[in-house]
Short mmCIF file of C-alpha atoms and ligand atoms in Angstrom, two decimals:
data_model
loop_
_atom_site.label_atom_id
_atom_site.label_comp_id
_atom_site.label_asym_id
_atom_site.label_seq_id
_atom_site.Cartn_x
_atom_site.Cartn_y
_atom_site.Cartn_z
CA UNK A 1 -48.72 22.46 65.56
CA UNK A 2 -52.35 21.33 65.42
CA UNK A 3 -54.48 20.77 68.51
CA UNK A 4 -57.91 19.81 67.16
CA UNK A 5 -58.24 16.57 69.09
CA UNK A 6 -56.98 18.14 72.33
CA UNK A 7 -59.52 20.94 71.92
CA UNK A 8 -62.34 18.47 71.33
CA UNK A 9 -61.27 16.41 74.33
CA UNK A 10 -61.18 19.56 76.43
CA UNK A 11 -64.78 20.36 75.45
CA UNK A 12 -65.90 16.91 76.61
CA UNK A 13 -63.83 17.10 79.80
CA UNK A 14 -65.40 20.39 80.85
CA UNK A 15 -68.83 18.77 80.90
CA UNK A 16 -67.91 16.35 83.69
CA UNK A 17 -64.75 17.76 85.36
CA UNK A 18 -64.64 21.26 86.91
CA UNK A 19 -62.68 23.36 84.42
CA UNK A 20 -61.99 20.19 82.45
CA UNK A 21 -58.96 19.33 84.58
CA UNK A 22 -58.13 17.65 87.84
CA UNK A 23 -55.65 20.34 88.81
CA UNK A 24 -56.15 24.01 87.84
CA UNK A 25 -52.71 24.84 86.42
CA UNK A 26 -53.28 22.28 83.65
CA UNK A 27 -56.12 24.34 82.17
CA UNK A 28 -53.88 26.99 80.54
CA UNK A 29 -55.88 29.77 82.26
CA UNK A 30 -52.87 32.05 82.66
CA UNK A 31 -51.52 31.50 79.14
CA UNK A 32 -54.80 31.20 77.24
CA UNK A 33 -55.74 28.63 74.67
CA UNK A 34 -56.87 25.08 75.16
CA UNK A 35 -54.77 22.58 77.13
CA UNK A 36 -52.80 19.91 75.34
CA UNK A 37 -54.04 16.40 76.08
CA UNK A 38 -51.24 13.89 76.32
CA UNK A 39 -51.58 10.37 74.94
CA UNK A 40 -48.26 8.96 76.18
CA UNK A 41 -44.74 9.94 77.16
CA UNK A 42 -41.31 8.33 76.89
CA UNK A 43 -37.95 9.70 78.01
CA UNK A 44 -37.82 13.46 77.39
CA UNK A 45 -40.86 13.51 75.10
CA UNK A 46 -44.59 13.94 75.38
CA UNK A 47 -46.84 12.64 72.59
CA UNK A 48 -50.13 14.51 72.48
CA UNK A 49 -53.50 13.44 71.12
CA UNK A 50 -52.82 15.20 67.83
CA UNK A 51 -49.63 13.28 67.13
CA UNK A 52 -47.28 16.12 68.14
CA UNK A 53 -44.00 15.21 69.85
CA UNK A 54 -43.04 17.78 72.46
CA UNK A 55 -39.84 18.19 74.46
CA UNK A 56 -41.04 18.15 78.08
CA UNK A 57 -39.74 20.70 80.61
CA UNK A 58 -42.29 20.09 83.36
CA UNK A 59 -41.60 16.38 83.96
CA UNK A 60 -45.07 16.07 85.53
CA UNK A 61 -44.19 19.10 87.75
CA UNK A 62 -41.08 17.38 89.04
CA UNK A 63 -41.59 13.61 89.53
CA UNK A 64 -40.19 12.37 86.23
CA UNK A 65 -36.56 13.29 86.94
CA UNK A 66 -35.37 10.16 85.09
CA UNK A 67 -37.62 10.88 82.13
CA UNK A 68 -40.99 9.33 81.34
CA UNK A 69 -41.71 5.58 81.39
CA UNK A 70 -38.32 4.76 82.92
CA UNK A 71 -38.03 0.97 82.48
CA UNK A 72 -37.01 -0.03 86.04
CA UNK A 73 -39.99 1.88 87.44
CA UNK A 74 -42.41 0.33 84.93
CA UNK A 75 -41.10 -3.16 85.70
CA UNK A 76 -41.37 -2.59 89.46
CA UNK A 77 -45.00 -1.47 89.19
CA UNK A 78 -46.00 -4.24 86.77
CA UNK A 79 -44.34 -6.87 88.94
CA UNK A 80 -46.01 -5.58 92.10
CA UNK A 81 -49.48 -5.27 90.52
CA UNK A 82 -49.69 -9.04 90.07
CA UNK A 83 -49.59 -9.33 93.87
CA UNK A 84 -52.56 -7.00 94.44
CA UNK A 85 -52.92 -3.24 94.45
CA UNK A 86 -53.73 -2.38 98.07
CA UNK A 87 -54.08 -4.22 101.36
CA UNK A 88 -54.55 -1.71 104.18
CA UNK A 89 -51.93 -3.73 106.03
CA UNK A 90 -48.21 -3.19 106.61
CA UNK A 91 -45.77 -4.55 104.02
CA UNK A 92 -42.01 -5.13 104.09
CA UNK A 93 -41.70 -2.81 101.09
CA UNK A 94 -42.78 0.18 103.21
CA UNK A 95 -39.94 -0.53 105.63
CA UNK A 96 -37.49 -0.91 102.75
CA UNK A 97 -38.34 2.45 101.19
CA UNK A 98 -38.39 4.15 104.59
CA UNK A 99 -34.91 2.73 105.35
CA UNK A 100 -33.71 4.03 101.97
CA UNK A 101 -35.15 7.51 102.58
CA UNK A 102 -33.49 7.63 106.02
CA UNK A 103 -30.19 6.60 104.39
CA UNK A 104 -30.44 9.18 101.57
CA UNK A 105 -31.66 12.18 103.58
CA UNK A 106 -29.52 13.68 106.33
CA UNK A 107 -30.91 14.51 109.74
CA UNK A 108 -33.98 12.22 109.83
CA UNK A 109 -34.72 9.04 111.77
CA UNK A 110 -38.30 8.24 110.75
CA UNK A 111 -40.63 8.95 107.83
CA UNK A 112 -44.40 8.70 107.44
CA UNK A 113 -45.82 8.08 103.94
CA UNK A 114 -48.96 9.89 102.75
CA UNK A 115 -50.57 10.37 99.33
CA UNK A 116 -49.64 13.87 98.20
CA UNK A 117 -47.42 16.83 98.94
CA UNK A 118 -50.44 18.66 100.31
CA UNK A 119 -51.06 15.91 102.82
CA UNK A 120 -47.38 15.88 103.80
CA UNK A 121 -47.28 19.64 104.41
CA UNK A 122 -50.64 19.71 106.18
CA UNK A 123 -49.52 16.91 108.49
CA UNK A 124 -46.12 18.49 109.13
CA UNK A 125 -47.83 21.64 110.46
CA UNK A 126 -50.12 19.60 112.74
CA UNK A 127 -47.06 17.73 114.00
CA UNK A 128 -45.19 20.99 114.66
CA UNK A 129 -48.18 22.50 116.48
CA UNK A 130 -48.72 19.36 118.55
CA UNK A 131 -45.03 18.99 119.38
CA UNK A 132 -44.53 22.65 120.42
CA UNK A 133 -48.00 23.28 121.86
CA UNK A 134 -48.12 26.51 119.85
CA UNK A 135 -50.67 27.59 117.22
CA UNK A 136 -49.19 30.08 114.77
CA UNK A 137 -47.07 29.33 111.71
CA UNK A 138 -45.07 31.59 109.41
CA UNK A 139 -45.21 31.02 105.68
CA UNK A 140 -43.90 33.13 102.80
CA UNK A 141 -45.87 35.01 100.15
CA UNK A 142 -45.55 33.08 96.90
CA UNK A 143 -44.57 29.80 98.48
CA UNK A 144 -47.05 26.98 97.87
CA UNK A 145 -47.40 24.04 100.22
CA UNK A 146 -50.48 22.42 98.72
CA UNK A 147 -54.11 23.37 99.10
CA UNK A 148 -54.87 22.77 102.77
CA UNK A 149 -56.56 25.72 104.47
CA UNK A 150 -53.61 26.88 106.57
CA UNK A 151 -51.62 27.62 103.40
CA UNK A 152 -54.25 29.33 101.23
CA UNK A 153 -53.48 32.68 102.83
CA UNK A 154 -52.57 36.00 101.25
CA UNK A 155 -51.13 39.13 102.69
CA UNK A 156 -53.64 40.71 105.06
CA UNK A 157 -53.58 44.37 105.96
CA UNK A 158 -51.27 45.94 108.50
CA UNK A 159 -47.53 46.06 108.94
CA UNK A 160 -47.44 42.67 110.59
CA UNK A 161 -49.03 41.22 107.45
CA UNK A 162 -51.62 39.11 109.18
CA UNK A 163 -52.90 36.31 107.00
CA UNK A 164 -56.18 36.62 105.16
CA UNK A 165 -57.90 33.81 103.23
CA UNK A 166 -57.01 33.74 99.55
CA UNK A 167 -59.73 31.28 98.74
CA UNK A 168 -63.42 31.15 99.65
CA UNK A 169 -63.94 28.35 102.13
CA UNK A 170 -60.90 29.25 104.22
CA UNK A 171 -62.09 30.77 107.49
CA UNK A 172 -60.75 33.82 109.31
CA UNK A 173 -60.26 31.47 112.23
CA UNK A 174 -57.75 29.51 110.19
CA UNK A 175 -56.15 32.55 108.58
CA UNK A 176 -55.38 34.22 111.91
CA UNK A 177 -52.89 31.49 112.75
CA UNK A 178 -50.93 31.86 109.52
CA UNK A 179 -48.48 34.79 109.52
CA UNK A 180 -47.12 35.90 106.15
CA UNK A 181 -43.50 36.92 105.57
CA UNK A 182 -41.49 37.82 102.46
CA UNK A 183 -39.08 35.36 100.87
CA UNK A 184 -35.42 36.48 101.18
CA UNK A 185 -36.40 39.03 103.86
CA UNK A 186 -35.33 38.09 107.40
CA UNK A 187 -36.68 41.33 108.88
CA UNK A 188 -40.25 40.36 107.86
CA UNK A 189 -39.74 37.15 109.83
CA UNK A 190 -38.13 38.80 112.87
CA UNK A 191 -41.15 41.12 113.16
CA UNK A 192 -43.49 38.15 113.59
CA UNK A 193 -41.39 36.63 116.34
CA UNK A 194 -41.34 40.02 118.05
CA UNK A 195 -45.14 40.41 117.75
CA UNK A 196 -45.97 36.85 118.76
CA UNK A 197 -43.47 35.72 121.41
CA UNK A 198 -43.69 32.01 122.24
CA UNK A 199 -46.69 31.59 119.93
CA UNK A 200 -45.00 30.43 116.72
CA UNK A 201 -44.92 26.66 116.25
CA UNK A 202 -43.00 26.67 112.99
CA UNK A 203 -41.71 28.40 109.92
CA UNK A 204 -42.58 26.52 106.74
CA UNK A 205 -40.66 27.35 103.56
CA UNK A 206 -39.75 26.05 100.14
CA UNK A 207 -35.97 26.30 100.73
CA UNK A 208 -35.55 26.92 96.98
CA UNK A 209 -38.83 28.45 95.87
CA UNK A 210 -40.43 26.96 92.76
CA UNK A 211 -43.99 28.28 92.92
CA UNK A 212 -43.33 31.89 91.95
CA UNK A 213 -40.92 30.79 89.27
CA UNK A 214 -37.58 29.47 90.57
CA UNK A 215 -36.18 31.72 93.32
CA UNK A 216 -33.06 30.54 95.16
CA UNK A 217 -32.53 31.81 98.73
CA UNK A 218 -30.07 34.69 99.17
CA UNK A 219 -26.90 33.80 101.08
CA UNK A 220 -27.69 33.81 104.80
CA UNK A 221 -31.49 33.77 104.42
CA UNK A 222 -32.21 30.14 105.29
CA UNK A 223 -29.40 30.20 107.85
CA UNK A 224 -31.19 33.16 109.45
CA UNK A 225 -34.44 31.19 109.65
CA UNK A 226 -32.60 28.37 111.37
CA UNK A 227 -31.25 30.86 113.90
CA UNK A 228 -34.70 32.36 114.61
CA UNK A 229 -36.15 28.89 115.18
CA UNK A 230 -33.34 27.96 117.55
CA UNK A 231 -33.68 31.22 119.48
CA UNK A 232 -37.49 30.91 119.81
CA UNK A 233 -37.84 27.10 120.16
CA UNK A 234 -39.89 26.97 116.94
CA UNK A 235 -39.50 24.24 114.34
CA UNK A 236 -38.12 24.84 110.85
CA UNK A 237 -40.10 22.93 108.20
CA UNK A 238 -38.46 22.53 104.78
CA UNK A 239 -41.12 21.84 102.20
CA UNK A 240 -38.99 19.69 99.88
CA UNK A 241 -41.87 18.37 97.81
CA UNK A 242 -40.16 19.94 94.76
CA UNK A 243 -36.52 19.97 95.88
CA UNK A 244 -36.38 16.60 97.63
CA UNK A 245 -34.48 13.98 95.59
CA UNK A 246 -34.29 16.61 92.78
CA UNK A 247 -31.49 18.92 93.90
CA UNK A 248 -29.54 16.05 95.45
CA UNK A 249 -30.29 12.81 97.26
CA UNK A 250 -30.26 14.89 100.43
CA UNK A 251 -32.31 17.65 98.78
CA UNK A 252 -31.97 21.28 99.80
CA UNK A 253 -30.67 20.35 103.24
CA UNK A 254 -27.65 18.95 101.41
CA UNK A 255 -27.17 21.67 98.78
CA UNK A 256 -27.78 24.58 101.19
CA UNK A 257 -26.00 22.99 104.13
CA UNK A 258 -28.82 23.91 106.52
CA UNK A 259 -30.67 21.36 108.65
CA UNK A 260 -34.41 21.74 109.14
CA UNK A 261 -36.48 19.98 111.80
CA UNK A 262 -39.25 18.49 109.66
CA UNK A 263 -38.97 17.83 105.93
CA UNK A 264 -41.83 17.14 103.54
CA UNK A 265 -41.54 15.18 100.31
CA UNK A 266 -43.61 14.22 97.27
CA UNK A 267 -43.20 14.18 93.47
CA UNK A 268 -39.86 12.34 92.80
CA UNK A 269 -40.37 10.20 95.92
CA UNK A 270 -43.33 8.45 94.30
CA UNK A 271 -41.74 7.84 90.90
CA UNK A 272 -44.87 9.31 89.31
CA UNK A 273 -47.40 7.57 91.55
CA UNK A 274 -49.30 9.41 94.31
CA UNK A 275 -46.88 9.65 97.24
CA UNK A 276 -46.05 12.30 99.81
CA UNK A 277 -44.09 11.96 103.03
CA UNK A 278 -42.88 13.88 106.04
CA UNK A 279 -39.83 13.06 108.12
CA UNK A 280 -37.91 14.23 111.18
CA UNK A 281 -35.73 13.05 114.01
CA UNK A 282 -37.26 10.31 116.19
CA UNK A 283 -38.04 12.64 119.11
CA UNK A 284 -40.48 14.57 116.90
CA UNK A 285 -41.88 11.72 114.77
CA UNK A 286 -42.77 9.66 117.85
CA UNK A 287 -45.45 12.24 118.66
CA UNK A 288 -47.45 10.77 115.75
CA UNK A 289 -50.21 8.18 116.24
CA UNK A 290 -50.17 5.35 117.04
CA UNK A 291 -46.90 6.02 118.94
CA UNK A 292 -47.97 9.44 120.20
CA UNK A 293 -51.07 11.63 120.48
CA UNK A 294 -50.99 13.53 117.15
CA UNK A 295 -53.45 11.93 114.77
CA UNK A 296 -52.72 11.39 111.07
CA UNK A 297 -53.85 8.52 108.84
CA UNK A 298 -54.57 7.39 105.27
CA UNK A 299 -56.24 4.41 103.61
CA UNK A 300 -53.75 4.31 100.75
CA UNK A 301 -50.68 5.58 102.59
CA UNK A 302 -47.75 3.28 101.73
CA UNK A 303 -49.69 1.81 98.81
CA UNK A 304 -47.67 -1.11 97.40
CA UNK A 305 -47.69 0.07 93.76
CA UNK A 306 -46.67 3.60 94.76
CA UNK A 307 -43.99 2.26 97.07
CA UNK A 308 -42.69 0.00 94.30
CA UNK A 309 -42.41 2.95 91.91
CA UNK A 310 -40.82 5.16 94.55
CA UNK A 311 -38.39 2.48 95.68
CA UNK A 312 -37.25 1.88 92.09
CA UNK A 313 -36.84 5.64 91.58
CA UNK A 314 -34.89 6.25 94.80
CA UNK A 315 -32.74 3.16 94.30
CA UNK A 316 -31.68 4.44 90.88
CA UNK A 317 -30.95 7.93 92.22
CA UNK A 318 -29.05 6.54 95.18
CA UNK A 319 -26.91 4.36 92.87
CA UNK A 320 -26.34 7.13 90.30
CA UNK A 321 -25.64 10.36 92.20
CA UNK A 322 -23.86 11.76 89.12
CA UNK A 323 -27.35 12.43 87.72
CA UNK A 324 -27.65 15.59 89.82
CA UNK A 325 -24.42 17.10 88.49
CA UNK A 326 -25.44 16.13 84.94
CA UNK A 327 -28.78 17.89 85.45
CA UNK A 328 -27.03 21.00 86.78
CA UNK A 329 -24.77 21.14 83.73
CA UNK A 330 -27.73 20.63 81.37
CA UNK A 331 -29.75 23.34 83.12
CA UNK A 332 -26.86 25.80 83.00
CA UNK A 333 -26.33 25.09 79.28
CA UNK A 334 -29.99 25.87 78.64
CA UNK A 335 -29.83 29.01 80.81
CA UNK A 336 -26.63 30.29 79.19
CA UNK A 337 -28.02 29.65 75.70
CA UNK A 338 -31.25 31.48 76.48
CA UNK A 339 -29.39 34.41 78.05
CA UNK A 340 -27.19 34.74 74.97
CA UNK A 341 -30.27 34.96 72.73
CA UNK A 342 -32.06 37.38 75.09
CA UNK A 343 -29.02 39.67 75.24
CA UNK A 344 -28.90 39.72 71.43
CA UNK A 345 -32.59 40.61 71.31
CA UNK A 346 -32.25 43.26 74.01
CA UNK A 347 -35.60 42.66 75.77
CA UNK A 348 -35.94 42.93 79.60
CA UNK A 349 -35.67 39.57 81.30
CA UNK A 350 -34.58 37.79 84.45
CA UNK A 351 -33.53 34.16 84.28
CA UNK A 352 -33.25 32.25 87.56
CA UNK A 353 -31.96 28.72 87.93
CA UNK A 354 -30.80 26.38 90.70
CA UNK A 355 -29.96 22.70 90.26
CA UNK A 356 -32.38 21.41 87.63
CA UNK A 357 -34.97 24.14 88.26
CA UNK A 358 -35.21 27.23 86.06
CA UNK A 359 -37.61 30.08 85.24
CA UNK A 360 -37.67 32.98 82.79
CA UNK A 361 -39.35 36.26 83.74
CA UNK A 362 -39.91 39.17 81.34
CA UNK A 363 -39.08 41.98 83.74
CA UNK A 364 -36.24 44.42 84.47
CA UNK A 365 -35.95 43.83 88.21
CA UNK A 366 -34.28 40.76 89.72
CA UNK A 367 -36.95 38.25 90.78
CA UNK A 368 -36.14 37.59 94.44
CA UNK A 369 -39.61 37.27 96.03
CA UNK A 370 -43.32 37.24 95.23
CA UNK A 371 -43.51 41.04 94.95
CA UNK A 372 -40.88 41.09 92.19
CA UNK A 373 -42.17 37.90 90.56
CA UNK A 374 -45.57 39.50 89.85
CA UNK A 375 -43.95 42.37 87.93
CA UNK A 376 -43.29 40.11 84.94
CA UNK A 377 -44.92 40.97 81.60
CA UNK A 378 -47.54 38.23 81.38
CA UNK A 379 -48.60 39.08 77.81
CA UNK A 380 -45.07 38.42 76.66
CA UNK A 381 -45.01 35.23 78.74
CA UNK A 382 -48.15 34.03 76.94
CA UNK A 383 -46.49 34.70 73.56
CA UNK A 384 -43.41 32.84 74.80
CA UNK A 385 -45.35 29.85 76.06
CA UNK A 386 -47.36 29.40 72.86
CA UNK A 387 -44.43 30.31 70.62
CA UNK A 388 -42.38 27.52 72.15
CA UNK A 389 -45.33 25.10 72.14
CA UNK A 390 -45.84 25.74 68.43
CA UNK A 391 -42.16 24.91 67.98
CA UNK A 392 -42.43 21.59 69.85
CA UNK A 393 -41.36 22.61 73.34
CA UNK A 394 -43.69 22.11 76.34
CA UNK A 395 -43.05 24.64 79.13
CA UNK A 396 -44.98 25.25 82.38
CA UNK A 397 -48.22 27.08 81.38
CA UNK A 398 -47.67 29.76 84.03
CA UNK A 399 -45.02 32.40 84.77
CA UNK A 400 -45.23 31.34 88.41
CA UNK A 401 -43.90 27.84 87.94
CA UNK A 402 -40.48 26.31 87.61
CA UNK A 403 -39.11 24.18 84.78
CA UNK A 404 -38.02 20.71 85.89
CA UNK A 405 -35.33 19.20 83.69
CA UNK A 406 -34.95 15.43 83.50
CA UNK A 407 -32.08 13.04 82.88
CA UNK A 408 -33.54 11.86 79.56
CA UNK A 409 -33.02 15.30 77.92
CA UNK A 410 -30.14 15.00 75.46
CA UNK A 411 -27.72 17.68 74.31
CA UNK A 412 -29.63 17.62 71.02
CA UNK A 413 -32.89 18.31 72.90
CA UNK A 414 -31.29 21.34 74.60
CA UNK A 415 -29.92 22.51 71.24
CA UNK A 416 -33.36 22.09 69.59
CA UNK A 417 -34.96 24.02 72.45
CA UNK A 418 -32.47 26.88 72.01
CA UNK A 419 -33.11 26.93 68.24
CA UNK A 420 -36.86 27.15 68.93
CA UNK A 421 -36.22 29.94 71.43
CA UNK A 422 -34.04 31.86 68.94
CA UNK A 423 -36.71 31.40 66.26
CA UNK A 424 -39.44 32.64 68.61
CA UNK A 425 -37.42 35.71 69.58
CA UNK A 426 -36.93 36.50 65.86
CA UNK A 427 -40.73 36.46 65.48
CA UNK A 428 -41.14 39.36 67.95
P1 KE4 B 1 -49.36 18.03 95.76
O1 KE4 B 1 -50.48 18.00 96.76
O2 KE4 B 1 -49.76 18.76 94.48
O3 KE4 B 1 -48.75 16.65 95.50
O4 KE4 B 1 -48.15 18.86 96.38
C1 KE4 B 1 -48.38 20.16 96.84
C2 KE4 B 1 -47.06 20.91 96.85
C3 KE4 B 1 -46.43 21.12 98.06
N1 KE4 B 1 -45.25 21.78 98.13
C4 KE4 B 1 -44.65 22.26 97.00
C5 KE4 B 1 -43.35 22.98 97.12
C6 KE4 B 1 -45.26 22.07 95.74
O5 KE4 B 1 -44.66 22.56 94.63
C7 KE4 B 1 -46.48 21.38 95.65
C8 KE4 B 1 -47.20 21.16 94.33
N2 KE4 B 1 -46.60 21.77 93.20
C9 KE4 B 1 -47.47 22.10 92.09
C10 KE4 B 1 -46.63 22.78 91.02
N3 KE4 B 1 -46.34 24.11 91.37
C11 KE4 B 1 -48.19 20.91 91.58
C12 KE4 B 1 -48.87 21.11 90.25
C13 KE4 B 1 -50.36 21.22 90.42
O6 KE4 B 1 -50.82 21.89 91.37
O7 KE4 B 1 -51.05 20.63 89.55
#
């Protein structure tokens, strides 16, 4: 596959955009090579600037669950654009999509729209702190909740794993209020509650992790978090930016059967336009301005074009719930096919999948948390990524990401992907 035009475009981009991209993972830093520039996309396929057609397994990192350029979404946005693109005033459409979200998601009464998953998660933590009057939060190593300071924390020293900044610009003052625990490890959470009685406002978690590869929760893990929060009057925040409206209409709350207190959304909710949201029962949400004292705002929050795209997306998902089962079957077919080829080849691997999320790790040990996720052989992952790209399959350019299958992928696309995978394995 040729990438001359993408490479040339990348050279130009780097002159005026930091790293040539508007989000770091797009730059291929962890897989090497020059990023592919996309010209357009339709259904399950990306069409890059060099005329290559690629089967897409990132679906824009989740949003394009119905495939690219889904007609009802395009029509909704085009129709709405003729009426203006932003007003800074309330619209009926915002109420309509909020009513639909409340109908589709269990256990919420009200929802506030924002412009990204980061904004949703950042605001959910402020809401939890304001509501409980407490300052500390617990997050999990390897879970990503966007780039606001409170989340850019790595394991500090000491048994209690105090947070330490993992990016310049994040202050110690911020880091001290973020406690780090290990995914799938309730003891690491219990320790924090023991060390910081009545100080922990919330636990925030990706209920099915997707930012260290795909890591489902062990049986009893999320239930245990719910129990801790109930015992200590802390709030449980499910970051469903990835899982919301992807695993089911009711997201991970529905598939795991565990109710959180605050949920955050993004990606699918916006139908590909910039939307995030956070939601909870009325008693909590009414603490938000202008109803309550906790401030949060946004010029483009509830933007009419974004709401039109999101409303079209959610309406289709709400009317076609069989999509989620279809995606599960498709994902399992891909997983089973890959496993069969990997077993034949006899190389160490772990393949995780849940719903329409999947990740492949070249390592012996089961990948159940960040510590085990980092043991993967990244050189082999690079070969894999580029080997599949050269065979017309676009995968996440990082071993610490999840695949996101979409409803436009056909059985033939899955079969072609497995043939490409078999061919790549033969090349080793
Ligand atoms: P955004 O601010 O990127 O819309 O959402 C942040 C976010 C919050 N919570 C979860 C669970 C997320 O996965 C994300 C963003 N996901 C990444 C993919 N791992 C977005 C891709 C990117 O950073 O370019």
